[in-house]
XYZ file of C-alpha atoms in Angstrom:
740
model
C -0.003 -0.002 0.023
C 1.564 3.269 -1.137
C 0.957 6.626 0.443
C 0.654 9.625 -1.869
C 2.433 12.763 -0.753
C 0.757 15.025 -3.312
C -2.449 15.217 -1.204
C -2.447 17.306 1.908
C -4.836 18.023 4.772
C -5.665 21.713 5.196
C -7.862 23.735 7.524
C -10.857 24.982 5.596
C -12.478 27.347 8.105
C -14.868 27.151 10.965
C -12.234 28.089 13.558
C -13.315 29.656 16.825
C -13.610 33.446 16.831
C -14.540 33.532 20.526
C -11.293 31.985 21.785
C -9.934 35.400 22.861
C -11.422 38.850 23.271
C -11.370 40.834 19.967
C -9.834 44.294 19.533
C -11.355 47.249 17.677
C -9.445 49.793 15.591
C -9.182 53.380 16.796
C -11.711 54.556 14.187
C -14.136 51.710 15.092
C -14.295 50.547 11.478
C -12.470 47.246 11.869
C -12.608 44.393 14.393
C -9.742 41.920 14.774
C -9.991 38.519 16.407
C -7.868 35.428 16.788
C -9.236 32.512 14.740
C -7.253 29.303 14.673
C -3.823 29.928 13.139
C -4.733 33.364 11.737
C -6.157 36.756 12.740
C -9.379 37.735 11.007
C -10.165 41.386 10.266
C -13.888 42.173 10.006
C -15.761 45.292 8.989
C -17.930 46.431 11.894
C -20.549 47.799 9.529
C -20.890 45.022 6.919
C -19.861 42.029 9.086
C -17.651 40.823 6.168
C -14.128 39.455 6.715
C -11.919 41.855 4.798
C -8.485 40.359 5.630
C -6.842 37.235 6.960
C -3.501 37.803 8.740
C -1.751 34.510 8.021
C 1.776 33.585 9.002
C 1.530 31.749 12.325
C 1.906 27.986 12.285
C -0.087 27.286 15.413
C -3.104 28.617 17.318
C -3.128 32.395 17.770
C -3.514 33.074 21.495
C -3.745 36.884 21.626
C -4.162 40.101 19.680
C -3.347 43.653 20.893
C -3.135 47.024 19.152
C 0.288 48.683 19.020
C 0.084 51.750 21.285
C 2.463 53.870 19.172
C 0.750 53.132 15.859
C -3.006 52.791 15.591
C -2.741 50.986 12.198
C -0.596 48.175 13.536
C -1.362 45.155 15.719
C 0.640 42.490 17.551
C -0.390 38.833 17.489
C 1.071 35.948 19.442
C 0.772 32.240 18.901
C 1.606 28.856 20.364
C 4.245 28.611 17.623
C 6.429 30.710 19.971
C 6.357 33.919 17.944
C 4.998 37.473 18.176
C 4.222 39.138 14.872
C 3.611 42.791 14.031
C 1.083 43.555 11.281
C -0.253 46.400 9.283
C -3.816 45.155 9.549
C -5.314 47.628 7.062
C -3.332 46.100 4.194
C -2.717 42.624 5.777
C 1.128 43.079 5.630
C 3.454 41.255 8.035
C 5.971 43.867 9.243
C 8.085 42.052 11.779
C 8.414 38.784 13.684
C 9.759 38.317 17.171
C 10.535 35.095 18.915
C 9.092 34.704 22.379
C 12.018 36.204 24.270
C 14.926 37.765 22.422
C 18.179 37.638 24.432
C 21.835 37.693 23.478
C 23.535 34.514 24.634
C 27.213 34.810 25.329
C 29.629 32.214 23.949
C 29.844 29.395 26.437
C 30.464 25.675 26.615
C 27.861 25.330 29.376
C 24.458 23.862 28.611
C 22.599 26.612 30.515
C 23.417 30.298 29.964
C 21.923 33.000 32.178
C 19.982 35.745 30.331
C 19.893 38.796 32.602
C 17.743 40.949 30.326
C 14.739 38.950 31.371
C 12.553 40.364 34.196
C 9.816 38.412 35.991
C 6.966 40.725 36.928
C 4.502 38.339 38.592
C 4.855 34.594 39.029
C 2.090 32.014 39.347
C -0.515 33.926 37.334
C -3.619 32.538 35.681
C -3.460 31.497 32.003
C -6.807 33.254 31.463
C -6.251 36.667 29.816
C -9.352 38.016 31.594
C -7.473 37.579 34.901
C -4.804 40.185 34.031
C -5.242 43.939 33.396
C -3.206 47.167 33.287
C -4.230 50.175 35.387
C -3.708 53.938 35.030
C -1.910 53.867 31.652
C 0.424 51.099 32.696
C 1.363 52.354 36.222
C 0.375 49.040 37.790
C -0.706 45.535 36.833
C -3.511 43.601 38.416
C -3.553 39.802 38.401
C -6.103 37.423 39.913
C -5.870 33.724 40.538
C -8.017 31.599 42.777
C -8.818 33.665 45.868
C -5.906 36.107 45.501
C -5.564 39.535 43.891
C -2.006 40.742 43.283
C -1.213 44.296 42.219
C 2.316 45.016 40.863
C 3.478 48.646 40.702
C 5.843 48.962 37.725
C 7.708 52.074 38.892
C 8.164 50.981 42.502
C 8.831 47.365 41.462
C 6.791 46.026 44.310
C 3.497 44.164 44.681
C 0.635 43.918 47.165
C -1.446 40.771 47.626
C -5.033 40.597 48.858
C -6.899 37.385 49.685
C -10.528 36.478 50.139
C -12.188 33.689 52.108
C -13.188 30.689 50.052
C -16.890 31.179 50.672
C -19.075 34.136 51.563
C -21.742 34.227 54.248
C -24.270 32.566 51.929
C -21.953 29.670 51.165
C -21.133 30.753 47.603
C -17.565 30.811 46.257
C -15.546 34.031 46.224
C -13.142 32.761 43.591
C -11.953 35.452 41.149
C -13.104 35.036 37.524
C -11.977 38.258 35.799
C -10.424 41.666 36.398
C -10.294 45.119 34.814
C -8.870 48.505 35.839
C -10.341 52.009 35.665
C -8.556 54.118 32.974
C -8.050 57.207 35.193
C -8.864 56.381 38.830
C -7.096 53.942 41.109
C -9.901 51.459 41.048
C -9.785 47.724 40.244
C -12.982 45.860 39.356
C -13.013 42.096 39.877
C -15.643 39.504 38.982
C -16.321 36.410 41.032
C -17.916 32.975 40.736
C -20.740 33.963 43.094
C -21.886 36.636 40.593
C -20.551 39.594 42.604
C -18.392 42.439 41.336
C -15.925 44.071 43.770
C -14.479 47.547 43.322
C -11.099 47.757 45.012
C -9.551 51.087 46.166
C -6.617 52.259 48.184
C -4.808 49.059 47.166
C -1.396 50.774 47.337
C -1.606 49.964 51.028
C -1.620 46.385 52.153
C -3.920 46.861 55.135
C -5.895 50.081 54.487
C -7.494 48.868 51.243
C -11.291 48.914 50.813
C -13.781 47.400 48.367
C -17.451 47.858 47.616
C -19.760 45.261 46.057
C -22.087 45.270 43.056
C -24.428 42.286 42.531
C -26.817 41.372 39.705
C -25.408 38.233 38.036
C -26.709 34.998 39.545
C -23.602 33.013 38.642
C -20.002 33.554 37.507
C -19.136 36.999 36.067
C -17.638 36.160 32.667
C -16.101 39.480 31.692
C -15.618 43.099 32.875
C -14.605 46.231 30.957
C -14.541 49.974 31.689
C -15.455 52.504 28.969
C -12.505 54.722 27.852
C -13.677 57.689 29.937
C -14.366 55.456 32.939
C -17.988 56.556 33.282
C -19.451 53.046 32.868
C -18.500 49.518 33.811
C -19.713 46.736 31.510
C -20.259 43.154 32.682
C -21.562 39.945 31.177
C -22.094 36.305 32.019
C -24.165 33.230 31.383
C -27.450 35.193 31.478
C -26.776 36.548 27.943
C -27.370 40.072 29.262
C -24.952 43.014 28.944
C -25.112 45.054 32.182
C -23.917 48.687 32.130
C -23.121 50.051 35.611
C -22.775 53.805 36.281
C -19.385 54.429 37.895
C -19.764 55.731 41.476
C -23.560 55.350 41.115
C -24.020 51.782 42.187
C -27.830 51.745 42.065
C -28.027 52.912 38.432
C -27.556 50.275 35.726
C -28.878 49.547 32.255
C -29.459 46.178 30.568
C -29.251 44.827 27.031
C -30.946 41.443 27.288
C -31.507 38.446 25.025
C -28.127 38.429 23.285
C -28.529 34.732 22.506
C -25.768 32.944 24.420
C -23.475 33.239 27.427
C -21.133 36.246 27.291
C -17.438 35.307 27.521
C -15.764 38.642 26.626
C -16.768 42.299 26.716
C -14.654 44.944 24.901
C -15.003 48.619 24.101
C -13.575 50.552 21.121
C -10.835 53.151 21.907
C -13.251 55.974 21.055
C -16.050 54.466 23.106
C -18.607 54.355 20.279
C -18.720 50.533 20.008
C -19.164 47.763 22.493
C -18.655 44.099 21.577
C -19.772 40.990 23.380
C -18.254 37.599 22.529
C -20.476 34.617 23.145
C -20.121 30.913 23.901
C -21.819 30.026 20.574
C -18.838 31.419 18.604
C -20.445 34.766 17.969
C -19.406 38.401 18.290
C -22.131 41.014 18.739
C -21.358 44.611 17.847
C -23.333 47.204 19.865
C -23.532 50.922 19.244
C -23.119 53.183 22.298
C -26.885 53.711 22.230
C -27.264 50.072 23.409
C -28.493 48.861 20.026
C -27.151 45.773 18.271
C -25.766 46.956 14.934
C -24.056 43.782 13.618
C -23.512 40.118 14.462
C -20.447 38.145 13.311
C -21.335 34.483 13.621
C -18.788 31.667 13.318
C -19.373 27.965 13.022
C -21.259 26.778 16.125
C -19.924 23.657 17.802
C -21.940 22.112 20.612
C -20.859 19.458 23.057
C -21.481 16.826 20.360
C -22.421 16.625 16.670
C -25.585 14.516 16.635
C -26.452 14.944 12.971
C -24.192 13.887 10.102
C -22.272 16.461 8.106
C -24.686 17.289 5.279
C -24.407 19.267 2.039
C -27.452 21.278 1.051
C -27.980 20.356 -2.630
C -29.277 23.901 -3.393
C -26.780 26.228 -1.653
C -23.891 23.729 -1.342
C -23.651 24.806 2.294
C -22.444 22.562 5.027
C -25.343 21.700 7.369
C -24.961 20.383 10.900
C -26.062 21.001 14.463
C -25.732 24.652 15.487
C -27.322 26.575 18.302
C -29.417 24.408 20.615
C -32.502 23.301 18.674
C -31.177 24.655 15.323
C -29.437 23.534 12.149
C -26.789 25.849 10.806
C -26.065 26.410 7.104
C -22.395 27.283 6.685
C -20.669 28.395 3.491
C -17.439 26.439 3.033
C -16.285 28.755 0.251
C -16.738 31.989 2.246
C -16.086 30.507 5.706
C -19.232 32.239 6.917
C -22.515 31.263 8.497
C -25.374 31.744 5.989
C -28.310 31.261 8.414
C -29.745 29.181 11.223
C -32.899 27.140 10.843
C -34.963 26.869 14.060
C -36.072 23.239 14.199
C -37.378 22.913 17.752
C -39.091 26.312 17.692
C -38.968 26.694 21.451
C -37.143 29.169 23.659
C -33.919 27.577 24.893
C -33.203 27.893 28.605
C -29.512 27.922 29.555
C -29.572 25.546 32.509
C -27.227 22.599 32.659
C -29.548 20.120 34.413
C -32.621 20.898 32.341
C -33.620 18.355 29.654
C -34.675 20.084 26.431
C -35.392 19.114 22.796
C -32.321 18.567 20.628
C -31.922 17.864 16.934
C -30.452 14.388 16.519
C -31.056 13.452 12.837
C -31.349 15.315 9.531
C -31.465 14.423 5.833
C -32.008 16.191 2.484
C -33.597 14.698 -0.585
C -31.439 14.796 -3.742
C -32.982 17.996 -5.125
C -32.913 19.893 -1.846
C -36.655 20.521 -1.909
C -37.257 18.567 1.279
C -35.482 18.374 4.628
C -36.302 15.811 7.308
C -35.367 16.323 10.937
C -35.724 14.344 14.166
C -35.842 16.092 17.515
C -35.634 14.231 20.842
C -36.267 15.032 24.468
C -35.543 12.613 27.292
C -37.691 13.195 30.363
C -36.570 10.702 32.982
C -37.751 7.356 31.638
C -40.064 8.921 29.042
C -38.799 9.587 25.502
C -40.487 12.208 23.298
C -39.768 12.171 19.550
C -40.840 14.419 16.695
C -40.231 13.796 13.004
C -40.568 17.006 10.947
C -40.681 17.476 7.195
C -39.638 20.886 5.806
C -40.366 22.159 2.303
C -38.112 24.699 0.587
C -39.902 27.989 -0.096
C -38.616 29.788 -3.240
C -40.042 33.072 -2.042
C -38.302 33.184 1.367
C -35.364 31.076 0.175
C -35.585 28.988 3.290
C -37.283 25.878 4.647
C -40.891 25.992 5.941
C -42.411 23.378 8.213
C -44.818 21.158 6.270
C -45.558 18.145 8.471
C -44.943 17.248 12.145
C -45.247 13.584 13.116
C -45.349 13.059 16.875
C -44.051 9.759 18.195
C -43.053 8.336 14.765
C -41.398 5.410 16.594
C -41.563 3.995 20.088
C -37.799 4.275 20.641
C -34.841 6.282 19.380
C -34.421 6.693 15.632
C -31.148 5.186 14.385
C -31.104 6.253 10.697
C -32.893 8.537 8.240
C -32.610 8.612 4.432
C -34.488 9.818 1.331
C -34.902 7.864 -1.878
C -32.931 9.439 -4.755
C -34.782 11.305 -7.519
C -34.821 9.314 -10.765
C -36.992 9.173 -13.895
C -38.545 5.899 -12.714
C -39.062 7.143 -9.137
C -42.113 9.425 -9.303
C -42.774 9.821 -5.561
C -40.430 10.968 -2.794
C -39.928 8.418 -0.027
C -38.357 8.853 3.392
C -37.258 5.867 5.453
C -36.558 5.928 9.198
C -35.249 3.037 11.354
C -35.577 2.769 15.097
C -34.475 0.788 18.114
C -38.112 -0.286 18.483
C -37.298 -3.011 15.889
C -39.056 -1.398 12.914
C -38.271 0.717 9.899
C -40.999 2.923 8.362
C -41.436 4.324 4.863
C -43.023 7.780 4.726
C -44.568 9.022 1.496
C -45.624 12.430 0.269
C -49.284 12.656 -0.710
C -52.123 15.211 -0.811
C -55.237 14.400 1.237
C -57.724 16.899 -0.184
C -57.818 19.703 -2.732
C -57.817 22.336 0.017
C -54.761 20.916 1.817
C -51.309 20.918 0.342
C -49.082 17.843 0.181
C -48.221 16.253 3.482
C -46.444 13.115 4.668
C -47.882 9.826 5.995
C -46.658 6.345 6.761
C -46.769 3.997 3.815
C -45.096 0.852 5.130
C -43.763 -0.654 8.337
C -41.043 -3.280 8.075
C -39.283 -5.609 10.563
C -37.111 -8.705 10.575
C -37.410 -11.409 13.234
C -37.569 -8.893 16.087
C -34.018 -7.631 15.489
C -33.053 -3.981 15.910
C -32.274 -2.031 12.707
C -29.191 0.172 12.865
C -28.730 1.788 9.411
C -30.414 2.018 6.015
C -29.682 3.380 2.538
C -31.146 3.440 -0.990
C -29.462 2.257 -4.155
C -28.399 4.863 -6.735
C -31.534 4.340 -8.831
C -33.836 4.170 -5.808
C -35.137 0.692 -6.655
C -33.571 -1.040 -3.621
C -33.521 -0.335 0.080
C -30.921 -1.962 2.288
C -31.579 -2.160 6.032
C -29.204 -3.791 8.534
C -30.719 -5.708 11.446
C -27.771 -6.278 13.785
C -25.804 -9.004 11.982
C -28.167 -9.403 9.030
C -28.421 -7.155 5.946
C -31.867 -7.138 4.300
C -32.627 -5.864 0.794
C -36.157 -4.643 -0.023
C -37.923 -3.501 -3.156
C -38.935 0.167 -2.832
C -41.794 -0.364 -5.292
C -43.580 -3.187 -3.486
C -41.759 -3.245 -0.093
C -41.066 -6.942 -0.675
C -38.105 -8.538 1.098
C -35.872 -9.636 -1.841
C -32.937 -11.214 -0.101
C -30.735 -11.261 3.009
C -26.974 -11.040 2.943
C -24.826 -13.029 5.293
C -21.532 -12.027 6.795
C -19.181 -13.104 9.605
C -20.367 -12.442 13.204
C -20.611 -8.791 14.202
C -23.286 -6.054 13.995
C -23.351 -3.830 10.923
C -22.343 -0.210 11.649
C -22.394 1.472 8.192
C -24.060 0.715 4.837
C -23.310 2.319 1.498
C -24.397 1.516 -2.093
C -21.877 1.973 -4.858
C -22.408 4.757 -7.364
C -22.421 4.927 -11.193
C -20.613 1.867 -12.651
C -20.272 0.369 -9.177
C -24.004 0.528 -8.330
C -24.237 -3.295 -8.154
C -22.134 -3.287 -4.999
C -23.238 -2.825 -1.396
C -20.598 -2.095 1.210
C -20.710 -2.250 4.972
C -18.568 -2.222 8.105
C -19.087 -4.388 11.166
C -18.245 -4.362 14.860
C -15.890 -7.319 14.198
C -13.582 -4.859 12.387
C -14.383 -5.942 8.848
C -14.973 -3.973 5.664
C -17.380 -6.003 3.523
C -18.475 -5.759 -0.132
C -21.436 -7.709 -1.548
C -22.312 -8.190 -5.198
C -26.088 -7.688 -5.533
C -26.196 -9.532 -8.877
C -24.919 -12.746 -7.280
C -26.139 -11.950 -3.721
C -22.755 -13.078 -2.392
C -19.788 -11.564 -0.597
C -17.414 -10.185 -3.270
C -14.536 -9.388 -0.949
C -13.738 -8.436 2.656
C -10.775 -7.075 4.573
C -9.945 -6.861 8.245
C -9.847 -3.196 9.232
C -11.265 -1.117 12.106
C -13.368 1.347 10.037
C -14.909 4.138 12.105
C -16.720 5.767 9.151
C -17.580 4.775 5.575
C -19.050 7.096 2.982
C -19.561 7.288 -0.796
C -18.744 10.119 -3.220
C -22.112 10.957 -4.831
C -20.429 12.133 -8.085
C -18.047 9.207 -8.716
C -17.449 5.535 -7.940
C -15.024 6.412 -5.127
C -15.601 5.632 -1.495
C -13.689 6.821 1.587
C -13.022 4.858 4.759
C -11.555 6.248 7.967
C -9.610 3.955 10.263
C -8.012 4.625 13.667
C -4.872 2.856 14.757
C -2.855 3.754 17.876
C -4.947 6.939 18.303
C -3.921 8.165 14.803
C -6.452 8.629 12.022
C -5.873 7.205 8.527
C -7.985 7.619 5.391
C -8.364 5.231 2.448
C -10.030 5.965 -0.883
C -11.046 3.037 -3.097
C -13.549 1.786 -5.657
C -15.851 -1.118 -4.707
C -14.875 -2.953 -7.878
C -11.198 -2.984 -6.755
C -10.378 -3.477 -3.080
C -6.882 -2.014 -3.520
C -6.929 1.696 -2.462
C -6.290 4.367 -5.031
C -5.195 6.686 -2.251
C -4.194 6.233 1.375
C -2.757 8.589 3.982
C -1.801 7.606 7.502
C -1.667 9.830 10.599
C -3.956 12.473 9.052
C -4.700 13.723 12.582
C -5.060 12.354 16.092
C -8.302 11.025 17.476
C -11.274 9.254 15.938
C -13.182 10.742 13.001
C -16.674 11.708 14.068
C -18.290 12.949 10.851
C -17.261 13.337 7.199
C -18.816 14.361 3.921
C -17.908 14.707 0.224
C -18.618 18.334 -0.857
C -19.001 19.005 -4.631
C -16.620 21.555 -6.115
C -17.933 24.718 -7.793
C -15.821 23.921 -10.811
C -14.416 20.535 -11.774
C -10.645 20.191 -11.804
C -9.088 18.914 -15.040
C -5.348 19.143 -14.568
C -4.905 16.947 -11.490
C -2.349 14.160 -11.520
C -3.644 10.620 -11.802
C -3.101 9.897 -8.094
C -5.375 12.755 -7.062
C -8.078 12.540 -9.726
C -10.545 11.339 -7.111
C -10.587 14.983 -5.913
C -11.581 16.353 -9.336
C -15.285 16.626 -8.549
C -15.465 16.713 -4.724
C -13.407 17.592 -1.696
C -13.470 15.387 1.397
C -14.290 17.196 4.674
C -14.059 15.522 8.044
C -14.355 16.321 11.696
C -12.185 14.511 14.190
C -12.806 13.814 17.857
C -10.470 16.640 18.937
C -12.337 19.137 16.765
C -15.641 18.320 18.490
C -14.375 18.480 22.066
C -14.507 22.061 23.343
C -11.797 23.575 25.515
C -12.554 26.201 28.177
C -11.378 29.725 27.620
C -7.977 30.192 29.290
C -6.965 26.547 28.972
C -3.191 26.169 28.950
C -3.340 23.764 26.065
C -5.998 24.825 23.512
C -6.320 22.261 20.768
C -5.082 23.536 17.424
C -7.841 21.682 15.578
C -10.828 22.854 17.614
C -13.471 24.337 15.420
C -11.706 23.686 12.164
C -13.044 21.558 9.350
C -10.287 19.857 7.394
C -10.345 18.749 3.774
C -8.071 16.763 1.550
C -6.969 18.825 -1.476
C -4.478 18.261 -4.233
C -0.911 19.636 -3.960
C 0.254 21.809 -6.869
C 3.723 23.037 -7.866
C 2.525 26.602 -7.224
C 1.770 25.650 -3.618
C 5.220 24.121 -3.206
C 6.746 27.493 -4.187
C 4.435 29.918 -2.350
C 2.312 27.814 -0.019
C 4.360 28.732 3.032
C 4.328 32.404 2.088
C 0.615 33.216 1.652
C 1.236 36.918 2.377
C 2.818 37.240 -1.061
C -0.561 36.472 -2.648
C -2.606 38.661 -0.296
C -0.371 41.753 -0.198
C -1.027 44.617 -2.687
C 1.474 44.401 -5.558
C 2.651 48.028 -5.170
C 4.061 47.382 -1.678
C 5.853 44.088 -2.523
C 9.612 43.978 -3.218
C 10.708 43.504 -6.788
C 10.475 40.069 -8.361
C 14.246 39.833 -8.752
C 14.701 40.421 -5.023
C 12.125 37.776 -4.140
C 13.728 35.224 -6.431
C 17.196 35.822 -5.044
C 15.838 35.601 -1.524
C 14.132 32.304 -2.377
C 17.332 30.875 -3.834
C 19.338 31.959 -0.789
C 16.803 30.212 1.493
C 17.735 26.923 -0.214
C 21.422 27.269 0.619
C 22.825 25.573 3.698
C 24.313 28.034 6.137
C 27.822 27.318 7.514
C 27.771 30.164 10.072
C 28.854 29.308 13.556
C 25.593 29.505 15.499
C 27.322 30.403 18.728
C 28.393 33.830 17.443
C 24.990 35.186 16.505
C 22.069 36.480 18.449
C 19.793 33.623 19.295
C 16.156 33.604 20.311
C 15.410 31.334 23.213
C 13.217 30.770 26.210
C 14.487 31.285 29.730
C 15.802 27.908 30.820
C 15.820 29.002 34.479
C 12.066 29.288 34.717
C 10.435 27.174 31.995
C 10.741 23.637 30.871
C 11.037 22.748 27.211
C 7.387 21.748 27.115
C 6.277 25.226 26.149
C 2.510 25.401 25.605
C 1.672 29.011 24.839
C 1.570 32.641 25.859
C -0.690 35.702 25.760
C -0.048 39.371 25.016
C -1.140 42.271 27.179
C -0.482 45.884 26.265
C -0.587 49.421 27.624
C 0.669 52.812 26.557
C 3.705 52.897 28.838
C 4.533 49.189 28.604
C 4.136 48.022 24.994
C 3.408 44.448 25.984
C 3.781 42.020 28.772
C 3.797 38.354 27.885
C 1.860 35.883 29.984
C 3.834 32.657 29.567
C 2.560 29.290 30.603
C 4.453 26.027 30.398
C 2.922 23.051 32.106
C 2.065 24.115 35.642
C 4.464 27.099 35.731
C 3.121 30.493 34.822
C 4.589 33.980 35.101
C 4.426 37.482 33.664
C 7.447 38.943 31.879
C 8.105 42.390 30.579
C 9.813 42.762 27.215
C-alpha cells in the first residue's frame, strides 16, 4: 500500500472566533479577532471578513493594538512567535521570537539571560485575569482567591486574599479583572456573581472594596469605557449590564443576546461595545445600546448529533448549530449563512434541564425537502418528533410542512431519502428505530384544500431484530436495512423482502451503495472490524478485509468511497472503488483522534489538470471532523487544541503551492508594496542554501531555561501605553508574567 504525498490536509475554516477577546481599531471601522492559526479582520458595519493575517503555524493566542501606531497590531501564537502587522493592508511587518536575548559564547548547557525580568509569578493563564491600570502604572492579576497588584515604577506588589466562601456559602473565587482608565480602582468579577471595586490598594492593610451584585452566577467578563464613566459586565445570562461608575444603584441592561457572554470589549473611542459569546459569535453594539451587527462563526456544541450534510441547493455545510437549530455554513466563504430553528422553542440555559435537541437530519437529492428528528428525554419517558420541511422559493428557506409526533416507540437510528430518478415518481423517506421497525413515509395530498403532506406508507421488521442503518441504491429501486448481523434488501416499489446477505459475526455499523458503474455493490462495516463488499447480482460476498473502520461514505459524483480507520490513536484515510479493493489513495496519521463525521462536498468547478493519483478529488473535496475538533476547551486553557473548530479537507498539492504555499502573504499583499520580483527570487534561492555560520556567534532567540521547561505550551499578550506588551507565559504548571 503506497501513500501519496501530493495530497495534503488543510484547515478549511470554521475556527473559533470567541477563543480570545477581539480588539477594535481606533476609528471603530475594523474588528480583529484570533481565529485558529490566523487573525481575522472584520468590517464592523458590513460584518464581512476583509483580511486574513496568516503567518503563524499554530493557534493564535492573543491580539493587541500597538500603542504607538493605531494601524498596527501584535499577534502571538503557540508557535512561539510574536508578529507585528499592518492590519489595514494585511502586511506582516516584523516577527519576534518569544524572548529575544543575546547569549554569550559558552560551553555550558545553561546560559543566564539577565535581560529577562519576571513581573509576577504564578498567574492565571486566562487573559481576563490580568489587566493594566492607570496607563500602565500598575498591573492587576487574579488567581483563585488572591488579587495581586504590581506597581511597575516601584517594582513592588501587594497581595489581597478572600475567604473561600461568603456568608451565603457561595464561592468568592476570582473570575476576571479590569482597571479604571483614570482612577485607582480595580474591578473584579467572582464565581458567586458579585463584582468588587477595590480602592486604596497601594496599602496592604488600608485597602477597601465595595460590592455590586446582579449576576446570579460567575461573572464572565468586565470592561470599563475609555472615559471610565461606565463599567460593563456579562455572564451566562446573555445580558450586557452597564453600571454607572460611582452610582451603584443605576444600571442599564441589554438582554436576550442569545448565548453566554465570555468577553466584553469597548472601542478606543467608546462608540462601540462588543460581546463575545459561547456560541462562537461576536455582537457589535452601538453606544446607544443597540445591536448593529452580528459576526457568527461555526457553532460547535458538546457533540455533533447529525451527520455532516451538504445542502444540494446552496452547497452549504449543514450540521447542528445553536441548541435546537441547524446551521447552514458556506465552506467557500467561511461564513454562516443562516440558522434554521427546528425545535421552535425558547432555549433555557440551565445545565440540568432536559430540552429538545436535533439528533437526525437528511435532504432529498433535489434539496426541496429536509427531514429532521428532535428528541427530548424526560426521565424514563422519551419524546420524539419527525418534521418534514419544504423549501420555499419566495423566502429562500425551509418551511415546516408536516410534524409527526411519536413516529417510533424508541430512538431513531437512521434517516434517508430515496434518490430522484426518472422511474421514481414519488419521494420516499425511510426511518429506522431501536423499536425493531423501519418505516417508509410518502408524500401525498389528502384533499384539494390541503397541500401535500407526509404519512406512513409501510412498516417493516425482521425477526424482532433492531435495525441500525439504512440506505437506498443509486436508482432508488432497492432499500438496504441492517438488522444487527443481518443485511436485508427490499424492493422500494412493493416493499417486498428480496434477499438477505450473510456475513461473519458482528453487527453492521455502516451501509453504502456503490455509485455509477459500481452501483451493483453494497458495502458495509461491522463491529468485528471488517470492511465488506457484496455483489447484488450474485447476492454473495465479493470481498472483505480486516480493518477497524470508524466511518464509511460514498462520493455521490463518482465511484469512489472513503473509509476512515483509527490505529494507535492516529487517524488514517483510504479511498477506493468497490470494484477494486486495492486503495487508489491512502494517507496515515492524518490527525489524532477518531473521525466523528465526514462528507464529500462538490466543487464549484471541476478540476481537469490533477495528476492521476489525485483525480478522485476532481469533482469533490473530502471534509471531516475528528474527535479533537468536536471536544470544546474552556477559555484560558493552557493547552487549547489547534484543531478545535476547524473543518479539514483533503486537497491536491500543486507546484505553485510548493513554491508559495508557506508564504501566503505574497498572494494577499497589494502588488505596489511588494519587493521587486528579482529580489524575491534571489531571496528564495538563498533560502535553499545551507548556512555554515557558527551559531554560537549570532544573536539567538530562546526561552528562559531558568524558569520554564522545554514543554512550552503558549503565551498571551497584554499591552498598555507605557509598557508596549507584557507576555503571559505558561508552560505546564508554571506561569509567570514577563516584561519585554
